[in-house]
Coordinates of C-alpha atoms in Angstrom, one line a residue:
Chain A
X1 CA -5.2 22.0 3.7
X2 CA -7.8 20.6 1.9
X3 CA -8.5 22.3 -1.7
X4 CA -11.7 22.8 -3.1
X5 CA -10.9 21.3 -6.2
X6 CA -10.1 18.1 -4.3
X7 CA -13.3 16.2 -5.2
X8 CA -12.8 17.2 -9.0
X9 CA -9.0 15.7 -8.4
X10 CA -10.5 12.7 -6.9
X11 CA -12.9 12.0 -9.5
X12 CA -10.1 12.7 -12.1
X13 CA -7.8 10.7 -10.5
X14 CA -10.4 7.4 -10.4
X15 CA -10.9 8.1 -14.1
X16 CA -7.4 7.8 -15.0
X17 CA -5.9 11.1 -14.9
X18 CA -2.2 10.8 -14.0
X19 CA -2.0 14.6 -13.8
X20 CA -4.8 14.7 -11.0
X21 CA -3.3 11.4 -8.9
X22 CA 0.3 13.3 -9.0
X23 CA -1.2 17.1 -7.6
X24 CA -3.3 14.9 -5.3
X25 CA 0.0 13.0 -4.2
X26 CA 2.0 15.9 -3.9
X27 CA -1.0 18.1 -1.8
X28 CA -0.7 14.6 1.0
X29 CA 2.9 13.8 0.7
X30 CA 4.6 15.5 3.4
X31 CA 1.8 15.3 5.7
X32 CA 1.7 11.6 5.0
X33 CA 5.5 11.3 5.8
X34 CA 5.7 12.9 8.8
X35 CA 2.4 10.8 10.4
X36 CA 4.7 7.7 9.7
X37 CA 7.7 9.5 11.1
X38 CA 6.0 10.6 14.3
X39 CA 4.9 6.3 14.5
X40 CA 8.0 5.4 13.6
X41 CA 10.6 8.2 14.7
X42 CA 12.7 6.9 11.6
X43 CA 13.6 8.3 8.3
X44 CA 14.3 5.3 6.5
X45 CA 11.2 3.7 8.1
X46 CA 9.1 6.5 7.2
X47 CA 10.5 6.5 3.8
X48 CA 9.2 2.6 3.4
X49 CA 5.8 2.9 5.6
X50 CA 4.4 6.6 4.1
X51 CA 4.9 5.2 -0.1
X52 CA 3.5 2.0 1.0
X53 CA 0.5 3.8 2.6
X54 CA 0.2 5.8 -0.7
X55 CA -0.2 3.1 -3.1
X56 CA -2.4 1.1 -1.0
X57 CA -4.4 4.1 -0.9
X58 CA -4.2 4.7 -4.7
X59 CA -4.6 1.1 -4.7
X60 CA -8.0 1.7 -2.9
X61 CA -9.1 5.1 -4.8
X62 CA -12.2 3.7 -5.8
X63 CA -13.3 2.4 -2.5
X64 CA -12.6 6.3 -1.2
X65 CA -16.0 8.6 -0.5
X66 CA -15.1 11.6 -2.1
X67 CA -17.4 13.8 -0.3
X68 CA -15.1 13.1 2.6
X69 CA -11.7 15.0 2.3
X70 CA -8.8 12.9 1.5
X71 CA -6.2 13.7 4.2
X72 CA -7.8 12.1 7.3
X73 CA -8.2 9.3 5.4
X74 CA -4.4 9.1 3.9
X75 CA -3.2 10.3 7.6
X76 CA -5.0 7.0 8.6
X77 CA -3.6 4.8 6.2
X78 CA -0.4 6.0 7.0
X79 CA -0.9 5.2 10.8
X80 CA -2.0 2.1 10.2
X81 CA 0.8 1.2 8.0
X82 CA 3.6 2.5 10.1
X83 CA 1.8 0.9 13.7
X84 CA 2.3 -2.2 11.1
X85 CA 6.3 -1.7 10.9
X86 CA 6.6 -0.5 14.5
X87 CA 5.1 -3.9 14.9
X88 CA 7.2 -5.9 12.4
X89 CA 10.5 -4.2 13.8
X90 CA 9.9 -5.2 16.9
X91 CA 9.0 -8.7 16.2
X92 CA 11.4 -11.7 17.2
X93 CA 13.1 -13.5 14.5
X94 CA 10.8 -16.4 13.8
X95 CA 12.2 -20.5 12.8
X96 CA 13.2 -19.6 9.8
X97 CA 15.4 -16.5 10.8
X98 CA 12.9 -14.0 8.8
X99 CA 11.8 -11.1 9.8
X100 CA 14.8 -10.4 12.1
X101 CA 15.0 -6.2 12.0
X102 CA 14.2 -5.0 14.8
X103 CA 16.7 -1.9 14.9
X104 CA 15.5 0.9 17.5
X105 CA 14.3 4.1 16.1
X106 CA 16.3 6.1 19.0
X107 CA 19.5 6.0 16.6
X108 CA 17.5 7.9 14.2
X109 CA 15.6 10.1 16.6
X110 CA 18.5 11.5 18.3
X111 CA 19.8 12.4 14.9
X112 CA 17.5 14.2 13.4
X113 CA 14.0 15.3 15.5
X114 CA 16.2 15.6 19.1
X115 CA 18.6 18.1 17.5
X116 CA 15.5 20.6 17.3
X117 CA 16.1 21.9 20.4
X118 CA 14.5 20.4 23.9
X119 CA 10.8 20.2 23.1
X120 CA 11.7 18.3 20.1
X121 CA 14.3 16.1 21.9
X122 CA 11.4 15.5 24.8
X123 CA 8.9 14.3 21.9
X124 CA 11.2 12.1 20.2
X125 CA 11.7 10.4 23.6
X126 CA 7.8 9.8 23.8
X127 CA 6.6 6.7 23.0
X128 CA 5.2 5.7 19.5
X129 CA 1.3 6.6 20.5
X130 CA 2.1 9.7 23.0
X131 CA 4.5 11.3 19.9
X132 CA 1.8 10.6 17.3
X133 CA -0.8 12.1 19.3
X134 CA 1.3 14.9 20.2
X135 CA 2.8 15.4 16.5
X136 CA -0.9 15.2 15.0
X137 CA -2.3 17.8 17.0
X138 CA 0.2 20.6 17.7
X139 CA 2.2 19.9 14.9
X140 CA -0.1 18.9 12.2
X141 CA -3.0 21.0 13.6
X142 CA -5.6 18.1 13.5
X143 CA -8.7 18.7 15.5
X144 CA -9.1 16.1 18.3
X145 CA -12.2 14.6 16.1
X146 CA -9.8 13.9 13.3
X147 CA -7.3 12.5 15.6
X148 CA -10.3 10.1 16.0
X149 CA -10.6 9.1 12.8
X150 CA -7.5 8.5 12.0
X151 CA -6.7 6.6 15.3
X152 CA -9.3 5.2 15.1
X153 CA -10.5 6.0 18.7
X154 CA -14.0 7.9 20.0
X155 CA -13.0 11.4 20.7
X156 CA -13.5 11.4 24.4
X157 CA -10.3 8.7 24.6
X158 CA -8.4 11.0 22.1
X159 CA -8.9 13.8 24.6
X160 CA -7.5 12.0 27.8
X161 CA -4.6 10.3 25.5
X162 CA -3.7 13.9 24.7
X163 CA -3.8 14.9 28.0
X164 CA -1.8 11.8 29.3
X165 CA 0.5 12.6 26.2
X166 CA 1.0 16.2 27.4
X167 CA 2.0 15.0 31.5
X168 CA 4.5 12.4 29.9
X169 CA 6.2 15.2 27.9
X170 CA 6.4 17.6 30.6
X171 CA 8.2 14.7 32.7
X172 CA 10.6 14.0 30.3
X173 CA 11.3 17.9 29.8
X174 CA 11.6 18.4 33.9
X175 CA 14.1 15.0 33.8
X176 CA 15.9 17.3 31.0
X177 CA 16.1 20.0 33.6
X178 CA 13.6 22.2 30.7
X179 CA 11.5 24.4 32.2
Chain B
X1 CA -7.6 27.4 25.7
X2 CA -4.1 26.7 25.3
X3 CA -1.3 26.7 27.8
X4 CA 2.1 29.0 27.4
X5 CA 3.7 25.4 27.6
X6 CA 0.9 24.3 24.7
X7 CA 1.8 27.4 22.6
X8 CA 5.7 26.7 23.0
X9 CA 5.0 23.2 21.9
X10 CA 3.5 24.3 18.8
X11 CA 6.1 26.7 18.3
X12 CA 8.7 23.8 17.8
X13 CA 6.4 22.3 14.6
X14 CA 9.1 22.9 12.2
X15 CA 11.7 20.8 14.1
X16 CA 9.3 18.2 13.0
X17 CA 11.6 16.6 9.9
X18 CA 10.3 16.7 6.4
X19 CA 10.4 13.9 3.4
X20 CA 13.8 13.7 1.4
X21 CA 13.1 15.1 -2.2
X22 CA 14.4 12.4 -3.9
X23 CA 12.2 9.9 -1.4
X24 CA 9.4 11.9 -2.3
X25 CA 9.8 12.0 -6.6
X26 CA 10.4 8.3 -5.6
X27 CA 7.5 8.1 -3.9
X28 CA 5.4 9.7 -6.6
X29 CA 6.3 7.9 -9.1
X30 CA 5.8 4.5 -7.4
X31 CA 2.4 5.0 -6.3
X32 CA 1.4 6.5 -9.6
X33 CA 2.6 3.5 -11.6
X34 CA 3.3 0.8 -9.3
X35 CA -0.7 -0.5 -8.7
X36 CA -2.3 0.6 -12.0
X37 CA -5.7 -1.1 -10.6
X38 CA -5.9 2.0 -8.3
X39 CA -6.0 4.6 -11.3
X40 CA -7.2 2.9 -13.9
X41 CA -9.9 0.6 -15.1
X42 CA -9.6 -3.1 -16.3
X43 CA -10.5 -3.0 -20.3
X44 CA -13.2 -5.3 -20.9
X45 CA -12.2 -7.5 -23.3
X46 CA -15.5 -8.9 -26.1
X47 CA -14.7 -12.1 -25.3
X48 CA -18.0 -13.5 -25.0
X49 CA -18.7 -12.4 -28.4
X50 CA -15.8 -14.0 -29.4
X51 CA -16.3 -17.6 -27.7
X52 CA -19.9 -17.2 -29.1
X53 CA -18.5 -16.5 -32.7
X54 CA -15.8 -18.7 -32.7
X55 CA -16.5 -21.2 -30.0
X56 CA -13.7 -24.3 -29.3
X57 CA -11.3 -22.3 -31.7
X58 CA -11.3 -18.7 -29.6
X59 CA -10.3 -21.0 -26.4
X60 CA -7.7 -22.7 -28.4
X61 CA -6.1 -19.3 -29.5
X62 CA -6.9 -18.3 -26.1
X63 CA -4.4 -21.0 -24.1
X64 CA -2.1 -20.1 -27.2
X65 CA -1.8 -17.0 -25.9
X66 CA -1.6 -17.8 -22.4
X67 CA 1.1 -19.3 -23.6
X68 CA 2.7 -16.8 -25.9
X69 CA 2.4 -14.1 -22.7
X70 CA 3.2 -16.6 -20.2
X71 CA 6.7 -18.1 -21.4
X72 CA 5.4 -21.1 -19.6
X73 CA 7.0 -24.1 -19.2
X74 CA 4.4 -25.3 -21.3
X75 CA 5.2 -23.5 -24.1
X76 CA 9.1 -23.6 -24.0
X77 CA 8.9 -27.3 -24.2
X78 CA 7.5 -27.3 -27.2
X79 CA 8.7 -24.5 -29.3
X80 CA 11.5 -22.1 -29.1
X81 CA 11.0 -19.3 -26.1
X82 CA 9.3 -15.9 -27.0
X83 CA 10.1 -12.8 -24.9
X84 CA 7.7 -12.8 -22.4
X85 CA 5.9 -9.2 -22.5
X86 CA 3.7 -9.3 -19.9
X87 CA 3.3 -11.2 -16.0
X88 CA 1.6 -13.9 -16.0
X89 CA 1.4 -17.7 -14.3
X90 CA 1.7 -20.6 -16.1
X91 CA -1.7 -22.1 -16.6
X92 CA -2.1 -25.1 -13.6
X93 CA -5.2 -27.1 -12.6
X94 CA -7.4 -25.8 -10.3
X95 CA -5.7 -21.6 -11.0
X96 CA -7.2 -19.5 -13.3
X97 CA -5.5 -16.7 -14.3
X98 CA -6.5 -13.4 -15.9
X99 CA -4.4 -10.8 -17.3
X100 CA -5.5 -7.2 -17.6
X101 CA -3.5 -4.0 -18.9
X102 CA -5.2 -0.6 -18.0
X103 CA -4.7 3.1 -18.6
X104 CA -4.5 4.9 -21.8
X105 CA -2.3 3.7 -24.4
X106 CA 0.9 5.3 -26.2
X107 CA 2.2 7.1 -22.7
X108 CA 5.7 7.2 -22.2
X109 CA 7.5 5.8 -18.8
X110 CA 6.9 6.3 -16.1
X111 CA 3.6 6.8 -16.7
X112 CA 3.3 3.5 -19.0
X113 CA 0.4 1.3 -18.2
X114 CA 1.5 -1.4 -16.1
X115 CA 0.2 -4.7 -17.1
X116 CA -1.6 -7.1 -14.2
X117 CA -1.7 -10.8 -13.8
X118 CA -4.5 -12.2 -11.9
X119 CA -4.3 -16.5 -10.6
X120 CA -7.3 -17.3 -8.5
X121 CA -8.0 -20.6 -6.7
X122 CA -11.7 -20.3 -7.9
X123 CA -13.0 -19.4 -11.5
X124 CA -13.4 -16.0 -12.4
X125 CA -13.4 -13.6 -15.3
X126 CA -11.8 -10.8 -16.3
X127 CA -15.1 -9.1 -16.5
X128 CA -15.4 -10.2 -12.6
X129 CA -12.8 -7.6 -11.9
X130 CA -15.5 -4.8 -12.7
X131 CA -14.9 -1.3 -12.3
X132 CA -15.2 -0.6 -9.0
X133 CA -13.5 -1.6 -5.8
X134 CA -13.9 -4.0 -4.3
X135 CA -14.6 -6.5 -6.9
X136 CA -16.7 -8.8 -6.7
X137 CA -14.2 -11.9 -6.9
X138 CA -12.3 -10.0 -3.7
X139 CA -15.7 -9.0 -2.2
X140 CA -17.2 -12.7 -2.0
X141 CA -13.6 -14.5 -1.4
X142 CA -14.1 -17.9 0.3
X143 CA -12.8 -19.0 3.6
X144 CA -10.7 -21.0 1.0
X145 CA -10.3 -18.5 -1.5
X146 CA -7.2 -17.1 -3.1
X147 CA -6.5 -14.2 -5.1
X148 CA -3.1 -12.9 -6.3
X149 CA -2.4 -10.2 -8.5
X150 CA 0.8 -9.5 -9.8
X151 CA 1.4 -5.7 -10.8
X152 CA 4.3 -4.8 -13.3
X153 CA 7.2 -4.4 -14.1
X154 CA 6.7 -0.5 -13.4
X155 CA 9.2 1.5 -15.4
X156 CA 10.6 4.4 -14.0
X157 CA 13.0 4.7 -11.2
X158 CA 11.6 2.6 -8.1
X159 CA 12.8 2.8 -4.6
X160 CA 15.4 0.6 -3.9
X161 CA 15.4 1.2 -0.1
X162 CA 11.9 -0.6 -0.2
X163 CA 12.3 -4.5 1.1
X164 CA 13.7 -6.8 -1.7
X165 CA 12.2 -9.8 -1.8
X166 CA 13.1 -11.8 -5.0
X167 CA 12.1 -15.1 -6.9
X168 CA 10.9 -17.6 -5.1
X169 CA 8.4 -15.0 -3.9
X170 CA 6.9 -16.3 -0.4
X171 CA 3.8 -14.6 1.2
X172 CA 5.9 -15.2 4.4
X173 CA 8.1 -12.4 3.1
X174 CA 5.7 -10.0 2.4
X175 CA 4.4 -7.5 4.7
X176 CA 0.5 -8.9 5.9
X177 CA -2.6 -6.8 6.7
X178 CA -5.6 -8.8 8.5
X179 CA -8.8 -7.9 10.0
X180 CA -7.1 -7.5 13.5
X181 CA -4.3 -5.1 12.4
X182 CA -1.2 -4.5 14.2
X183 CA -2.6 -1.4 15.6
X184 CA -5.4 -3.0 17.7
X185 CA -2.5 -4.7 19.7
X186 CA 0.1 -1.3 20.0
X187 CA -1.8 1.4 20.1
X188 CA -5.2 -0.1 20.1
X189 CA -6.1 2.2 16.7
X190 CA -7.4 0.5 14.1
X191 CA -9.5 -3.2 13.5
X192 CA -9.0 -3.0 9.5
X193 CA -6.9 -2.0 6.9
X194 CA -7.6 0.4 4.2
X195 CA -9.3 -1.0 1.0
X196 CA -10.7 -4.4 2.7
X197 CA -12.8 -6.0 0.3
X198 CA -14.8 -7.9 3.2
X199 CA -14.4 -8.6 7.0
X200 CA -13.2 -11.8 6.3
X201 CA -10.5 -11.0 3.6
X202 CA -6.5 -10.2 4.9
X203 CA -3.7 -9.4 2.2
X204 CA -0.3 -10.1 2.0
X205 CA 1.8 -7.7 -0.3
X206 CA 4.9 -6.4 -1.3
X207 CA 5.8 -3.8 -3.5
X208 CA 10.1 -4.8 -4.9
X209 CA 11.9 -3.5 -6.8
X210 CA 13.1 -6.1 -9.6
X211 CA 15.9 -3.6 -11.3
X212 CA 17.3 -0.3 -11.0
X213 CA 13.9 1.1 -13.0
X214 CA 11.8 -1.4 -12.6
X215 CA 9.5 -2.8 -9.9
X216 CA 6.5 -5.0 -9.3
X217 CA 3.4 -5.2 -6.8
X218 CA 1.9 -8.4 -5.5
X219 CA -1.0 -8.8 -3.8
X220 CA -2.5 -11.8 -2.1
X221 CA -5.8 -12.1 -0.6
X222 CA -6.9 -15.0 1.4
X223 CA -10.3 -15.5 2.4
X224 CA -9.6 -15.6 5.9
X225 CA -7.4 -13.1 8.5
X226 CA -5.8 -16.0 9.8
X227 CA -4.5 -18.0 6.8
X228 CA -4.1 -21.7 7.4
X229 CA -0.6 -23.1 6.5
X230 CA -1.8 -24.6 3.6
X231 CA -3.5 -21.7 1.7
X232 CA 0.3 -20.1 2.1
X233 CA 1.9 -23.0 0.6
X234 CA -0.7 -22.9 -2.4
X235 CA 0.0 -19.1 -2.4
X236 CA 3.4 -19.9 -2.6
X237 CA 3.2 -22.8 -5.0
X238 CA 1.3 -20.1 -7.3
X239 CA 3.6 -17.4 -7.0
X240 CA 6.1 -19.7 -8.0
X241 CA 4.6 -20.4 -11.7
X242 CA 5.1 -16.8 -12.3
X243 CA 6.3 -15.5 -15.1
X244 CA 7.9 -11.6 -15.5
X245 CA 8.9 -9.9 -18.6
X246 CA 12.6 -10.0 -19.3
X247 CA 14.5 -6.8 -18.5
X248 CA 14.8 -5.8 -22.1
X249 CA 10.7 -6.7 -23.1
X250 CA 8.5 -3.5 -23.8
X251 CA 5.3 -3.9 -21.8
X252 CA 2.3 -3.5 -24.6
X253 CA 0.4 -0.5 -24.7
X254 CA -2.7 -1.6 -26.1
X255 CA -5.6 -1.6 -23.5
X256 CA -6.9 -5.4 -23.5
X257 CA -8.1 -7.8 -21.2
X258 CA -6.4 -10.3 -23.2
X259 CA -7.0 -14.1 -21.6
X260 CA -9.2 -16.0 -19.2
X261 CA -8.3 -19.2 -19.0
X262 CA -8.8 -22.2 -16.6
X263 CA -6.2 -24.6 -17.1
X264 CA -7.6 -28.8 -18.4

């Protein structure tokens, strides 16, 4: 929900007001999180990719249009950054042994989103783009035009990704005998 | 028009898991103090009225304080070691380096202003850095060009689940952002990352934690999104002439821009 007294707390914020940033934080916080976590479908992950989004973004206040609300543009930040960890997870170990986590979010997803009940337990089986899409629109009440922002995508593709996203998750729920 | 199956799906929102409280006051805190640049605003420092008053002698008391602040080699081989207060490199040919400490002063931890060291592979000044983002020496970066920016130590508690990385610190171990992101290859969602001075300019960074309450932020930008093996090493090479604050320093609270030097 986007405050009216968000540009005032953006403009505060960019002039050094600690007390503006931290009520600005804590309005995008949660929200932030749980785009990472629908990316990732991992606490920890989400833990590490939604702060790092954050301060970049803090980072990049002052490159931030204030007569555009804040969220879309956190939510993308946070896409971004966790489609950035999906992608270093899964990367291969390279010469010098680096990078070599590539642990499987399904640990955590059965954990914790799958022991909602069988819709959640279907979404969590998605994968990474059909459960964002999913988690951004019917659980984070985006409009498909925001999806596009934050995906990054023209709104007509957001529309047949949804759809698509939609058909996968009633499969999964028929393989889970949920009707 | 929604679909029963639609409205049942939204139904289940609040299965939808939420952030850990803890995570999240860690979180907070983090972003608030961990990358001062994005809440604050370098201090220019009068330093050209000071080279114009005092000429040879203000760039003389300049490298002194480089080397004061620094701790550099430099300095510990010829005179007994002073705590080193702030980051900062130790002054190299061809680097110039920039140190810049924003915010308001006398404020407690966590909310402390968190002093920034600067090293650039091409000449800049402090008053390059501006007031608005993105500056003008990140802006117009070279296909050559390097800027790193060292961030800290943050006091307050910092999030020790974050990736460690620790001394020698390696852009190679730092998460990177490029033009191309990752997204345009998995999910086909994004061509830049948030906060992209120019088209041309990618960043490496890593935020680490350096102590139980204490973290730092470093940044690298290269001027190109696929940086050649030999703009890493002198990243790397950098990095390594970096000096942090001992655990037990007090980070000033005075708001100064307080050196630009270019090494001889």
């Amino acid at each position: 929900v986007v405050g009216d007294d968000e540009p005032r707390l953006v403009a505060q914020a960019r002039l050094g007001s600690r007390e503006a940033a931290s009520a600005l934080f804590r309005r995008h916080w949660p929200t932030v999180w749980q785009v990472a976590y629908a990316v990732l479908g991992s606490r920890a992950a989400a833990d590490d990719a939604a702060q790092e989004a954050m301060i970049s973004a803090f980072a990049a206040l002052e490159s931030f249009d204030e007569q555009r609300p804040l969220g879309p543009w956190l939510k993308r930040i946070a896409f971004n950054r966790a489609v950035d960890e999906l992608r270093r997870r899964r990367a291969p170990a390279d010469a010098n042994g680096h990078q070599t986590d590539q642990s499987s979010p399904a640990a955590d997803e059965a954990s914790e989103l799958a022991a909602g009940g069988p819709i959640a337990a279907a979404v969590a089986r998605l994968s990474p783009e059909r459960r964002t899409i999913i988690v951004l629109h019917y659980w984070l009440d985006c409009t498909r035009e925001q999806i596009a922002e934050i995906l990054d995508l023209p709104a007509g593709t957001v529309a047949s990704r949804l759809g698509r996203a939609l058909t996968d998750l009633r499969s999964v729920l028929e393989e889970d005998h949920v009707h | 028009m929604s679909t029963d199956f639609e409205e049942r799906l939204r139904a289940a929102r609040d299965t939808l898991p939420k952030p850990d409280s803890t995570v999240s006051t860690e979180a907070e805190q983090h972003a608030l103090a961990g990358l001062p640049t994005a809440i604050g605003k370098p201090r220019r420092l009068p330093m050209p009225r000071r080279r114009r008053l005092a000429g040879v002698a203000a760039l003389v008391a300049a490298a002194l304080l480089v080397g004061g602040f620094a701790g550099s080699e430099l300095a510990s081989s010829t005179r007994a070691a002073t705590p080193t207060p702030v980051p900062a490199f130790t002054p190299t040919v061809g680097w110039t380096m920039v140190q810049t400490s924003v915010g308001p002063p006398d404020v407690p931890p966590p909310n402390k202003p968190v002093p920034v060291a600067w090293a650039a592979n091409l000449p800049f000044d402090a008053q390059d850095l501006g007031t608005t983002w993105p500056n003008p020496p990140l802006q117009n970066l070279p296909s050559d060009g390097i800027v790193i920016s060292v961030a800290g130590p943050s006091e307050g508690p910092v999030n020790q689940q974050a990736r460690i990385v620790k001394p020698p610190y390696r852009v190679e171990d730092m998460y990177f952002w490029a033009s191309a992101d990752a997204a345009a290859h998995a999910l086909n969602a994004a061509d830049s990352y948030q906060g992209e001075p120019a088209p041309n300019v990618s960043l490496y960074w890593i935020s680490a934690p350096t102590g139980p309450d204490r973290g730092i932020g470093i940044s690298v930008w290269m001027g190109r999104n696929d940086p050649t093996p030999a703009m890493k090493a002198a990243a790397d090479q950098e990095l390594a002439r970096l000096t942090l604050p001992p655990p037990t320093a007090t980070t000033p609270t005075n708001t100064t821009v307080p050196t630009t030097t270019t090494a001889p």
